[in-house]
Amino acid sequence: MLELDEEGFEPELLRSALKEVMEASEQMNNLSEEAKQRYEKLDKMLLETKGAEIYSLIEFLDALGFRIAIAPKD
């Protein structure tokens, strides 16, 4: 789980976590071509911005007393 701590976030943590999800989905043969393309686009953005927008959103929600959770679709 990605969480805030005193030192903030590690920029590569999000990219690494997403890569692991992609690899696991590939191994389970549960990865569409669309998902691969969207991952590549997202990974490129994260490489360029280091996830600044996402981490800012997480920090904002944390300040409001909320957090983001990911759950499988039904």
PDB file of C-alpha atoms in Angstrom:
ATOM      1  CA  MET A   1       0.000   0.000   0.000  1.00  0.00           C
ATOM      2  CA  LEU A   2       1.269   3.495  -0.820  1.00  0.00           C
ATOM      3  CA  GLU A   3       1.127   5.592   2.309  1.00  0.00           C
ATOM      4  CA  LEU A   4       2.412   8.941   3.474  1.00  0.00           C
ATOM      5  CA  ASP A   5       5.259   9.036   5.938  1.00  0.00           C
ATOM      6  CA  GLU A   6       7.439  11.802   7.351  1.00  0.00           C
ATOM      7  CA  GLU A   7       9.631  11.845   4.258  1.00  0.00           C
ATOM      8  CA  GLY A   8       6.824  11.726   1.676  1.00  0.00           C
ATOM      9  CA  PHE A   9       6.895   9.342  -1.251  1.00  0.00           C
ATOM     10  CA  GLU A  10       9.633   7.599  -3.145  1.00  0.00           C
ATOM     11  CA  PRO A  11       9.180   8.666  -6.783  1.00  0.00           C
ATOM     12  CA  GLU A  12       9.967   5.198  -8.147  1.00  0.00           C
ATOM     13  CA  LEU A  13       7.653   3.361  -5.747  1.00  0.00           C
ATOM     14  CA  LEU A  14       4.503   3.937  -7.782  1.00  0.00           C
ATOM     15  CA  ARG A  15       6.150   2.963 -11.078  1.00  0.00           C
ATOM     16  CA  SER A  16       7.585  -0.165  -9.478  1.00  0.00           C
ATOM     17  CA  ALA A  17       4.239  -1.186  -7.984  1.00  0.00           C
ATOM     18  CA  LEU A  18       2.449  -0.706 -11.310  1.00  0.00           C
ATOM     19  CA  LYS A  19       5.119  -2.716 -13.107  1.00  0.00           C
ATOM     20  CA  GLU A  20       4.608  -5.597 -10.670  1.00  0.00           C
ATOM     21  CA  VAL A  21       0.847  -5.489 -11.273  1.00  0.00           C
ATOM     22  CA  MET A  22       1.431  -5.580 -15.036  1.00  0.00           C
ATOM     23  CA  GLU A  23       3.846  -8.502 -14.779  1.00  0.00           C
ATOM     24  CA  ALA A  24       1.451 -10.464 -12.569  1.00  0.00           C
ATOM     25  CA  SER A  25      -1.427  -9.816 -14.978  1.00  0.00           C
ATOM     26  CA  GLU A  26       0.708 -10.976 -17.897  1.00  0.00           C
ATOM     27  CA  GLN A  27       1.613 -14.187 -16.077  1.00  0.00           C
ATOM     28  CA  MET A  28      -2.071 -14.876 -15.478  1.00  0.00           C
ATOM     29  CA  ASN A  29      -2.856 -14.139 -19.149  1.00  0.00           C
ATOM     30  CA  ASN A  30      -5.205 -11.440 -17.902  1.00  0.00           C
ATOM     31  CA  LEU A  31      -3.894  -8.422 -19.801  1.00  0.00           C
ATOM     32  CA  SER A  32      -5.560  -6.813 -22.785  1.00  0.00           C
ATOM     33  CA  GLU A  33      -3.760  -4.891 -25.481  1.00  0.00           C
ATOM     34  CA  GLU A  34      -5.601  -1.769 -24.318  1.00  0.00           C
ATOM     35  CA  ALA A  35      -4.271  -2.248 -20.768  1.00  0.00           C
ATOM     36  CA  LYS A  36      -0.718  -2.620 -22.108  1.00  0.00           C
ATOM     37  CA  GLN A  37      -1.028   0.589 -24.112  1.00  0.00           C
ATOM     38  CA  ARG A  38      -2.505   2.518 -21.194  1.00  0.00           C
ATOM     39  CA  TYR A  39       0.240   1.225 -18.887  1.00  0.00           C
ATOM     40  CA  GLU A  40       2.934   2.372 -21.307  1.00  0.00           C
ATOM     41  CA  LYS A  41       1.344   5.830 -21.512  1.00  0.00           C
ATOM     42  CA  LEU A  42       1.018   6.087 -17.722  1.00  0.00           C
ATOM     43  CA  ASP A  43       4.555   4.812 -17.136  1.00  0.00           C
ATOM     44  CA  LYS A  44       5.923   7.455 -19.516  1.00  0.00           C
ATOM     45  CA  MET A  45       4.012  10.194 -17.662  1.00  0.00           C
ATOM     46  CA  LEU A  46       5.237   8.931 -14.287  1.00  0.00           C
ATOM     47  CA  LEU A  47       8.804   8.835 -15.573  1.00  0.00           C
ATOM     48  CA  GLU A  48       8.543  12.464 -16.691  1.00  0.00           C
ATOM     49  CA  THR A  49       6.690  13.904 -13.670  1.00  0.00           C
ATOM     50  CA  LYS A  50       7.717  11.386 -10.992  1.00  0.00           C
ATOM     51  CA  GLY A  51       4.009  11.119 -10.168  1.00  0.00           C
ATOM     52  CA  ALA A  52       3.807  14.660  -8.785  1.00  0.00           C
ATOM     53  CA  GLU A  53       0.115  15.039  -9.660  1.00  0.00           C
ATOM     54  CA  ILE A  54      -0.877  11.706  -8.178  1.00  0.00           C
ATOM     55  CA  TYR A  55       1.112  12.272  -5.005  1.00  0.00           C
ATOM     56  CA  SER A  56      -0.363  15.778  -4.649  1.00  0.00           C
ATOM     57  CA  LEU A  57      -3.841  14.269  -4.919  1.00  0.00           C
ATOM     58  CA  ILE A  58      -2.997  11.660  -2.281  1.00  0.00           C
ATOM     59  CA  GLU A  59      -1.595  14.338   0.044  1.00  0.00           C
ATOM     60  CA  PHE A  60      -4.687  16.526  -0.470  1.00  0.00           C
ATOM     61  CA  LEU A  61      -7.044  13.642   0.269  1.00  0.00           C
ATOM     62  CA  ASP A  62      -4.953  12.685   3.299  1.00  0.00           C
ATOM     63  CA  ALA A  63      -5.280  16.243   4.641  1.00  0.00           C
ATOM     64  CA  LEU A  64      -9.058  15.912   4.263  1.00  0.00           C
ATOM     65  CA  GLY A  65      -9.034  12.588   6.091  1.00  0.00           C
ATOM     66  CA  PHE A  66      -9.519  10.367   3.030  1.00  0.00           C
ATOM     67  CA  ARG A  67      -7.413   7.877   1.116  1.00  0.00           C
ATOM     68  CA  ILE A  68      -7.552   6.176  -2.227  1.00  0.00           C
ATOM     69  CA  ALA A  69      -8.229   2.448  -2.383  1.00  0.00           C
ATOM     70  CA  ILE A  70      -8.101   0.142  -5.381  1.00  0.00           C
ATOM     71  CA  ALA A  71     -10.567  -2.715  -5.652  1.00  0.00           C
ATOM     72  CA  PRO A  72     -11.325  -5.172  -8.459  1.00  0.00           C
ATOM     73  CA  LYS A  73     -14.339  -4.497 -10.621  1.00  0.00           C
ATOM     74  CA  ASP A  74     -17.320  -6.791 -10.106  1.00  0.00           C
TER      75      ASP A  74
END
